[in-house]
Amino acid sequence: MRTLVIGDIHGCATALKTVVEMVDLQADDTLITLGDYVDRGPDSKAAVDYLISLQDKCKLITLKGNHEQLMEMACETRMDRLMWTNVGGLATLISYGVTNPNDIPQDHWAFYQGCQLYHETETHIFVHGGLIPDVAIEKQDEEALLWLRIEELEAHQSGKVIVCGHTPQEDCKILDIGHAVCIDTHVFDDGCLTCLNVDTGEIWQAAEAGSYTQTETIQLKGYSK
């Protein structure tokens, strides 16, 4: 039984499928995805279709990213829609073959709306953005959970390691600062998608173009209590 976590996907369905195949997903695995399923990459629809297909193959926990928030807001006003399309939303609309986010299929909206803001275990807190250090997890502000960058993060009062995305890292290298680990490795922009086993430090990575794959085990810095 493994706890696996995948960073920001951003419509890179090929990299997602490749990483999951590399992991050899088992029914008793817990797979946590850190949000930002949509925008910028070539096929947001296919990426979400694939994630939906995994729901019966493991314990899948999907978290919400700031790009899902922006997409929800784009359904409300023309100005919000313009802002969203300017940060990658146009690629998402093209993948669905629609011009209005309200026309995205309802089963996909159900997926997006079912995403959690965070997931907590005995040792880790998984979140897209970050946490305010002296605020209990259940009292965190949604904006912090979705928008904080790893360089802003201090050790959380729980003593648990924060595993996050949202802050793109270059050269397919994750950023481990002890009390927080960022695994957004910039897959949509010549980077790769990263899956991390938080218990062992094993990492699987794949590029969207399919020309780069890698598996390695790193020594995580651990807890900051």
PDB file of C-alpha atoms in Angstrom:
ATOM      1  CA  MET A   1       0.000   0.000   0.000  1.00  0.00           C
ATOM      2  CA  ARG A   2       1.633   3.213  -1.235  1.00  0.00           C
ATOM      3  CA  THR A   3       0.848   6.910  -0.916  1.00  0.00           C
ATOM      4  CA  LEU A   4       1.593   8.447  -4.299  1.00  0.00           C
ATOM      5  CA  VAL A   5       1.178  12.091  -5.259  1.00  0.00           C
ATOM      6  CA  ILE A   6       1.191  13.676  -8.728  1.00  0.00           C
ATOM      7  CA  GLY A   7       1.969  17.331  -9.364  1.00  0.00           C
ATOM      8  CA  ASP A   8       0.290  19.877 -11.618  1.00  0.00           C
ATOM      9  CA  ILE A   9      -0.935  18.159 -14.819  1.00  0.00           C
ATOM     10  CA  HIS A  10      -2.080  21.179 -16.889  1.00  0.00           C
ATOM     11  CA  GLY A  11      -3.725  19.226 -19.685  1.00  0.00           C
ATOM     12  CA  CYS A  12      -0.715  16.992 -20.344  1.00  0.00           C
ATOM     13  CA  ALA A  13      -2.605  13.732 -20.748  1.00  0.00           C
ATOM     14  CA  THR A  14       0.239  11.818 -22.394  1.00  0.00           C
ATOM     15  CA  ALA A  15       2.647  12.525 -19.524  1.00  0.00           C
ATOM     16  CA  LEU A  16      -0.070  11.589 -17.034  1.00  0.00           C
ATOM     17  CA  LYS A  17      -0.751   8.226 -18.661  1.00  0.00           C
ATOM     18  CA  THR A  18       2.963   7.497 -18.960  1.00  0.00           C
ATOM     19  CA  VAL A  19       3.665   8.246 -15.296  1.00  0.00           C
ATOM     20  CA  VAL A  20       0.739   6.135 -14.092  1.00  0.00           C
ATOM     21  CA  GLU A  21       1.920   3.242 -16.245  1.00  0.00           C
ATOM     22  CA  MET A  22       5.439   3.627 -14.846  1.00  0.00           C
ATOM     23  CA  VAL A  23       4.097   3.504 -11.302  1.00  0.00           C
ATOM     24  CA  ASP A  24       2.210   0.241 -11.986  1.00  0.00           C
ATOM     25  CA  LEU A  25      -0.792   1.435  -9.985  1.00  0.00           C
ATOM     26  CA  GLN A  26      -2.287  -1.111  -7.573  1.00  0.00           C
ATOM     27  CA  ALA A  27      -5.806  -1.289  -6.102  1.00  0.00           C
ATOM     28  CA  ASP A  28      -4.545  -0.633  -2.559  1.00  0.00           C
ATOM     29  CA  ASP A  29      -2.531   2.457  -3.561  1.00  0.00           C
ATOM     30  CA  THR A  30      -3.667   5.940  -2.573  1.00  0.00           C
ATOM     31  CA  LEU A  31      -3.084   8.358  -5.458  1.00  0.00           C
ATOM     32  CA  ILE A  32      -3.344  12.073  -4.650  1.00  0.00           C
ATOM     33  CA  THR A  33      -3.397  14.657  -7.430  1.00  0.00           C
ATOM     34  CA  LEU A  34      -2.528  18.233  -6.490  1.00  0.00           C
ATOM     35  CA  GLY A  35      -4.827  20.145  -8.845  1.00  0.00           C
ATOM     36  CA  ASP A  36      -4.355  22.280 -11.961  1.00  0.00           C
ATOM     37  CA  TYR A  37      -5.684  19.591 -14.264  1.00  0.00           C
ATOM     38  CA  VAL A  38      -6.605  22.157 -16.901  1.00  0.00           C
ATOM     39  CA  ASP A  39      -5.106  25.020 -18.945  1.00  0.00           C
ATOM     40  CA  ARG A  40      -1.932  25.562 -20.955  1.00  0.00           C
ATOM     41  CA  GLY A  41      -1.284  21.938 -21.975  1.00  0.00           C
ATOM     42  CA  PRO A  42      -2.683  20.270 -25.116  1.00  0.00           C
ATOM     43  CA  ASP A  43      -5.579  18.132 -23.836  1.00  0.00           C
ATOM     44  CA  SER A  44      -7.262  18.967 -20.532  1.00  0.00           C
ATOM     45  CA  LYS A  45     -10.320  16.920 -21.481  1.00  0.00           C
ATOM     46  CA  ALA A  46      -8.291  13.765 -22.090  1.00  0.00           C
ATOM     47  CA  ALA A  47      -6.380  14.254 -18.831  1.00  0.00           C
ATOM     48  CA  VAL A  48      -9.596  14.459 -16.826  1.00  0.00           C
ATOM     49  CA  ASP A  49     -11.150  11.559 -18.737  1.00  0.00           C
ATOM     50  CA  TYR A  50      -8.141   9.488 -17.718  1.00  0.00           C
ATOM     51  CA  LEU A  51      -8.332  10.552 -14.072  1.00  0.00           C
ATOM     52  CA  ILE A  52     -12.023   9.649 -13.969  1.00  0.00           C
ATOM     53  CA  SER A  53     -11.095   6.203 -15.308  1.00  0.00           C
ATOM     54  CA  LEU A  54      -8.685   5.720 -12.386  1.00  0.00           C
ATOM     55  CA  GLN A  55     -11.406   6.115  -9.762  1.00  0.00           C
ATOM     56  CA  ASP A  56     -12.162   2.389  -9.852  1.00  0.00           C
ATOM     57  CA  LYS A  57      -8.501   1.318  -9.952  1.00  0.00           C
ATOM     58  CA  CYS A  58      -7.144   2.812  -6.710  1.00  0.00           C
ATOM     59  CA  LYS A  59      -8.076   5.224  -3.939  1.00  0.00           C
ATOM     60  CA  LEU A  60      -7.992   8.459  -5.924  1.00  0.00           C
ATOM     61  CA  ILE A  61      -7.984  11.758  -4.024  1.00  0.00           C
ATOM     62  CA  THR A  62      -8.228  14.824  -6.250  1.00  0.00           C
ATOM     63  CA  LEU A  63      -7.357  18.255  -4.913  1.00  0.00           C
ATOM     64  CA  LYS A  64      -8.410  21.606  -6.321  1.00  0.00           C
ATOM     65  CA  GLY A  65      -5.944  23.982  -7.943  1.00  0.00           C
ATOM     66  CA  ASN A  66      -6.118  27.687  -8.618  1.00  0.00           C
ATOM     67  CA  HIS A  67      -6.779  27.003 -12.308  1.00  0.00           C
ATOM     68  CA  GLU A  68      -9.933  25.067 -11.415  1.00  0.00           C
ATOM     69  CA  GLN A  69     -10.983  28.069  -9.340  1.00  0.00           C
ATOM     70  CA  LEU A  70     -10.354  30.401 -12.290  1.00  0.00           C
ATOM     71  CA  MET A  71     -12.360  28.125 -14.581  1.00  0.00           C
ATOM     72  CA  GLU A  72     -15.299  28.151 -12.158  1.00  0.00           C
ATOM     73  CA  MET A  73     -15.144  31.961 -11.994  1.00  0.00           C
ATOM     74  CA  ALA A  74     -15.072  32.107 -15.799  1.00  0.00           C
ATOM     75  CA  CYS A  75     -18.625  30.774 -15.817  1.00  0.00           C
ATOM     76  CA  GLU A  76     -19.847  33.872 -13.982  1.00  0.00           C
ATOM     77  CA  THR A  77     -18.715  37.031 -15.780  1.00  0.00           C
ATOM     78  CA  ARG A  78     -17.233  38.015 -19.114  1.00  0.00           C
ATOM     79  CA  MET A  79     -14.285  39.687 -17.369  1.00  0.00           C
ATOM     80  CA  ASP A  80     -13.502  36.513 -15.407  1.00  0.00           C
ATOM     81  CA  ARG A  81     -13.724  34.507 -18.626  1.00  0.00           C
ATOM     82  CA  LEU A  82     -11.251  36.825 -20.347  1.00  0.00           C
ATOM     83  CA  MET A  83      -8.846  36.551 -17.402  1.00  0.00           C
ATOM     84  CA  TRP A  84      -9.073  32.752 -17.470  1.00  0.00           C
ATOM     85  CA  THR A  85      -8.529  32.441 -21.222  1.00  0.00           C
ATOM     86  CA  ASN A  86      -5.444  34.660 -20.868  1.00  0.00           C
ATOM     87  CA  VAL A  87      -3.829  32.234 -18.400  1.00  0.00           C
ATOM     88  CA  GLY A  88      -4.363  29.067 -20.391  1.00  0.00           C
ATOM     89  CA  GLY A  89      -8.118  28.626 -20.421  1.00  0.00           C
ATOM     90  CA  LEU A  90      -8.329  28.914 -24.195  1.00  0.00           C
ATOM     91  CA  ALA A  91      -6.412  25.631 -24.540  1.00  0.00           C
ATOM     92  CA  THR A  92      -8.934  24.005 -22.213  1.00  0.00           C
ATOM     93  CA  LEU A  93     -11.908  25.232 -24.252  1.00  0.00           C
ATOM     94  CA  ILE A  94     -10.277  23.964 -27.451  1.00  0.00           C
ATOM     95  CA  SER A  95      -9.750  20.527 -25.906  1.00  0.00           C
ATOM     96  CA  TYR A  96     -13.474  20.342 -25.113  1.00  0.00           C
ATOM     97  CA  GLY A  97     -14.526  21.756 -28.473  1.00  0.00           C
ATOM     98  CA  VAL A  98     -16.554  24.550 -26.853  1.00  0.00           C
ATOM     99  CA  THR A  99     -16.310  28.325 -26.554  1.00  0.00           C
ATOM    100  CA  ASN A 100     -18.051  28.678 -23.176  1.00  0.00           C
ATOM    101  CA  PRO A 101     -16.938  26.877 -19.992  1.00  0.00           C
ATOM    102  CA  ASN A 102     -20.599  26.364 -19.102  1.00  0.00           C
ATOM    103  CA  ASP A 103     -20.734  23.907 -22.009  1.00  0.00           C
ATOM    104  CA  ILE A 104     -18.095  21.581 -20.540  1.00  0.00           C
ATOM    105  CA  PRO A 105     -19.772  18.178 -19.947  1.00  0.00           C
ATOM    106  CA  GLN A 106     -21.517  17.742 -16.611  1.00  0.00           C
ATOM    107  CA  ASP A 107     -19.517  14.648 -15.627  1.00  0.00           C
ATOM    108  CA  HIS A 108     -16.370  16.736 -15.885  1.00  0.00           C
ATOM    109  CA  TRP A 109     -17.886  19.574 -13.870  1.00  0.00           C
ATOM    110  CA  ALA A 110     -18.807  16.960 -11.263  1.00  0.00           C
ATOM    111  CA  PHE A 111     -15.144  15.914 -11.196  1.00  0.00           C
ATOM    112  CA  TYR A 112     -13.926  19.498 -10.738  1.00  0.00           C
ATOM    113  CA  GLN A 113     -16.514  20.311  -8.093  1.00  0.00           C
ATOM    114  CA  GLY A 114     -15.687  17.118  -6.220  1.00  0.00           C
ATOM    115  CA  CYS A 115     -12.058  18.119  -5.709  1.00  0.00           C
ATOM    116  CA  GLN A 116     -10.973  18.723  -2.113  1.00  0.00           C
ATOM    117  CA  LEU A 117      -8.997  21.739  -0.916  1.00  0.00           C
ATOM    118  CA  TYR A 118      -6.522  19.583   1.009  1.00  0.00           C
ATOM    119  CA  HIS A 119      -5.867  16.058   2.233  1.00  0.00           C
ATOM    120  CA  GLU A 120      -4.274  15.226   5.577  1.00  0.00           C
ATOM    121  CA  THR A 121      -2.571  12.076   6.837  1.00  0.00           C
ATOM    122  CA  GLU A 122      -0.711  11.338  10.073  1.00  0.00           C
ATOM    123  CA  THR A 123       2.510  12.730   8.601  1.00  0.00           C
ATOM    124  CA  HIS A 124       1.658  14.947   5.614  1.00  0.00           C
ATOM    125  CA  ILE A 125      -0.695  17.652   4.417  1.00  0.00           C
ATOM    126  CA  PHE A 126      -1.297  17.689   0.659  1.00  0.00           C
ATOM    127  CA  VAL A 127      -2.413  20.968  -0.889  1.00  0.00           C
ATOM    128  CA  HIS A 128      -2.121  22.788  -4.204  1.00  0.00           C
ATOM    129  CA  GLY A 129      -0.684  26.057  -2.901  1.00  0.00           C
ATOM    130  CA  GLY A 130       0.216  26.219   0.772  1.00  0.00           C
ATOM    131  CA  LEU A 131      -0.751  26.799   4.384  1.00  0.00           C
ATOM    132  CA  ILE A 132      -0.641  29.694   6.815  1.00  0.00           C
ATOM    133  CA  PRO A 133       1.709  28.352   9.514  1.00  0.00           C
ATOM    134  CA  ASP A 134      -0.213  29.224  12.688  1.00  0.00           C
ATOM    135  CA  VAL A 135      -3.725  28.364  11.451  1.00  0.00           C
ATOM    136  CA  ALA A 136      -5.293  24.925  11.900  1.00  0.00           C
ATOM    137  CA  ILE A 137      -5.832  23.103   8.633  1.00  0.00           C
ATOM    138  CA  GLU A 138      -9.629  23.169   8.888  1.00  0.00           C
ATOM    139  CA  LYS A 139      -9.559  26.968   9.353  1.00  0.00           C
ATOM    140  CA  GLN A 140      -7.253  27.784   6.442  1.00  0.00           C
ATOM    141  CA  ASP A 141      -8.370  30.377   3.920  1.00  0.00           C
ATOM    142  CA  GLU A 142      -9.144  28.995   0.457  1.00  0.00           C
ATOM    143  CA  GLU A 143      -6.948  31.612  -1.192  1.00  0.00           C
ATOM    144  CA  ALA A 144      -3.937  30.438   0.815  1.00  0.00           C
ATOM    145  CA  LEU A 145      -4.627  26.795   0.011  1.00  0.00           C
ATOM    146  CA  LEU A 146      -4.789  27.558  -3.713  1.00  0.00           C
ATOM    147  CA  TRP A 147      -2.399  30.453  -4.252  1.00  0.00           C
ATOM    148  CA  LEU A 148       0.506  30.486  -1.752  1.00  0.00           C
ATOM    149  CA  ARG A 149       3.937  29.767  -3.232  1.00  0.00           C
ATOM    150  CA  ILE A 150       6.427  27.418  -1.607  1.00  0.00           C
ATOM    151  CA  GLU A 151       8.900  30.242  -0.958  1.00  0.00           C
ATOM    152  CA  GLU A 152       6.237  31.792   1.288  1.00  0.00           C
ATOM    153  CA  LEU A 153       5.729  28.652   3.378  1.00  0.00           C
ATOM    154  CA  GLU A 154       6.906  28.264   6.949  1.00  0.00           C
ATOM    155  CA  ALA A 155       6.611  25.062   8.965  1.00  0.00           C
ATOM    156  CA  HIS A 156       2.971  24.399   9.837  1.00  0.00           C
ATOM    157  CA  GLN A 157       1.925  24.216  13.483  1.00  0.00           C
ATOM    158  CA  SER A 158       0.930  20.571  12.997  1.00  0.00           C
ATOM    159  CA  GLY A 159       4.559  19.591  12.380  1.00  0.00           C
ATOM    160  CA  LYS A 160       3.457  17.735   9.253  1.00  0.00           C
ATOM    161  CA  VAL A 161       5.257  17.975   5.931  1.00  0.00           C
ATOM    162  CA  ILE A 162       3.406  20.009   3.297  1.00  0.00           C
ATOM    163  CA  VAL A 163       3.379  18.454  -0.179  1.00  0.00           C
ATOM    164  CA  CYS A 164       2.347  21.031  -2.767  1.00  0.00           C
ATOM    165  CA  GLY A 165       2.408  22.065  -6.395  1.00  0.00           C
ATOM    166  CA  HIS A 166       1.656  25.495  -7.911  1.00  0.00           C
ATOM    167  CA  THR A 167       5.251  26.807  -7.972  1.00  0.00           C
ATOM    168  CA  PRO A 168       6.924  25.516 -11.163  1.00  0.00           C
ATOM    169  CA  GLN A 169      10.395  24.034 -10.658  1.00  0.00           C
ATOM    170  CA  GLU A 170      12.934  23.933 -13.464  1.00  0.00           C
ATOM    171  CA  ASP A 171      14.947  21.027 -14.882  1.00  0.00           C
ATOM    172  CA  CYS A 172      12.483  18.423 -13.558  1.00  0.00           C
ATOM    173  CA  LYS A 173      13.875  18.875 -10.034  1.00  0.00           C
ATOM    174  CA  ILE A 174      11.495  18.902  -7.087  1.00  0.00           C
ATOM    175  CA  LEU A 175      12.101  21.422  -4.302  1.00  0.00           C
ATOM    176  CA  ASP A 176      12.457  19.915  -0.820  1.00  0.00           C
ATOM    177  CA  ILE A 177      12.888  22.462   1.984  1.00  0.00           C
ATOM    178  CA  GLY A 178      12.218  20.049   4.823  1.00  0.00           C
ATOM    179  CA  HIS A 179       8.842  21.244   6.044  1.00  0.00           C
ATOM    180  CA  ALA A 180       7.501  21.447   2.473  1.00  0.00           C
ATOM    181  CA  VAL A 181       8.073  19.658  -0.823  1.00  0.00           C
ATOM    182  CA  CYS A 182       6.989  21.097  -4.181  1.00  0.00           C
ATOM    183  CA  ILE A 183       6.540  18.626  -7.040  1.00  0.00           C
ATOM    184  CA  ASP A 184       5.289  20.947  -9.801  1.00  0.00           C
ATOM    185  CA  THR A 185       7.980  20.306 -12.397  1.00  0.00           C
ATOM    186  CA  HIS A 186       6.545  22.439 -15.208  1.00  0.00           C
ATOM    187  CA  VAL A 187       5.231  19.675 -17.449  1.00  0.00           C
ATOM    188  CA  PHE A 188       3.443  21.961 -19.923  1.00  0.00           C
ATOM    189  CA  ASP A 189       6.566  24.009 -20.716  1.00  0.00           C
ATOM    190  CA  ASP A 190       9.369  21.573 -21.619  1.00  0.00           C
ATOM    191  CA  GLY A 191       9.421  20.101 -18.117  1.00  0.00           C
ATOM    192  CA  CYS A 192       8.000  16.834 -16.880  1.00  0.00           C
ATOM    193  CA  LEU A 193       5.225  15.445 -14.722  1.00  0.00           C
ATOM    194  CA  THR A 194       6.319  14.079 -11.351  1.00  0.00           C
ATOM    195  CA  CYS A 195       4.828  11.338  -9.188  1.00  0.00           C
ATOM    196  CA  LEU A 196       6.313  10.956  -5.684  1.00  0.00           C
ATOM    197  CA  ASN A 197       6.018   8.129  -3.159  1.00  0.00           C
ATOM    198  CA  VAL A 198       6.071  10.215   0.009  1.00  0.00           C
ATOM    199  CA  ASP A 199       7.109   7.295   2.196  1.00  0.00           C
ATOM    200  CA  THR A 200      10.106   6.098   0.190  1.00  0.00           C
ATOM    201  CA  GLY A 201      11.216   9.122  -1.837  1.00  0.00           C
ATOM    202  CA  GLU A 202      10.812   7.213  -5.095  1.00  0.00           C
ATOM    203  CA  ILE A 203      10.077   9.488  -8.046  1.00  0.00           C
ATOM    204  CA  TRP A 204       8.674   8.733 -11.495  1.00  0.00           C
ATOM    205  CA  GLN A 205       8.774  11.410 -14.201  1.00  0.00           C
ATOM    206  CA  ALA A 206       7.665  11.746 -17.813  1.00  0.00           C
ATOM    207  CA  ALA A 207       7.641  14.542 -20.374  1.00  0.00           C
ATOM    208  CA  GLU A 208       4.554  15.305 -22.443  1.00  0.00           C
ATOM    209  CA  ALA A 209       6.438  14.632 -25.669  1.00  0.00           C
ATOM    210  CA  GLY A 210       7.186  11.115 -24.451  1.00  0.00           C
ATOM    211  CA  SER A 211      10.938  11.387 -25.068  1.00  0.00           C
ATOM    212  CA  TYR A 212      11.932  11.674 -21.412  1.00  0.00           C
ATOM    213  CA  THR A 213      11.172   9.288 -18.579  1.00  0.00           C
ATOM    214  CA  GLN A 214      13.040   8.781 -15.338  1.00  0.00           C
ATOM    215  CA  THR A 215      12.778   6.838 -12.098  1.00  0.00           C
ATOM    216  CA  GLU A 216      14.926   7.602  -9.079  1.00  0.00           C
ATOM    217  CA  THR A 217      14.826   7.517  -5.304  1.00  0.00           C
ATOM    218  CA  ILE A 218      15.823  10.606  -3.334  1.00  0.00           C
ATOM    219  CA  GLN A 219      16.372  11.175   0.371  1.00  0.00           C
ATOM    220  CA  LEU A 220      13.576  13.431   1.562  1.00  0.00           C
ATOM    221  CA  LYS A 221      14.544  15.850   4.326  1.00  0.00           C
ATOM    222  CA  GLY A 222      11.556  14.750   6.411  1.00  0.00           C
ATOM    223  CA  TYR A 223       9.661  16.458   9.173  1.00  0.00           C
ATOM    224  CA  SER A 224      10.177  19.810  10.847  1.00  0.00           C
ATOM    225  CA  LYS A 225       8.665  19.452  14.324  1.00  0.00           C
TER     226      LYS A 225
END
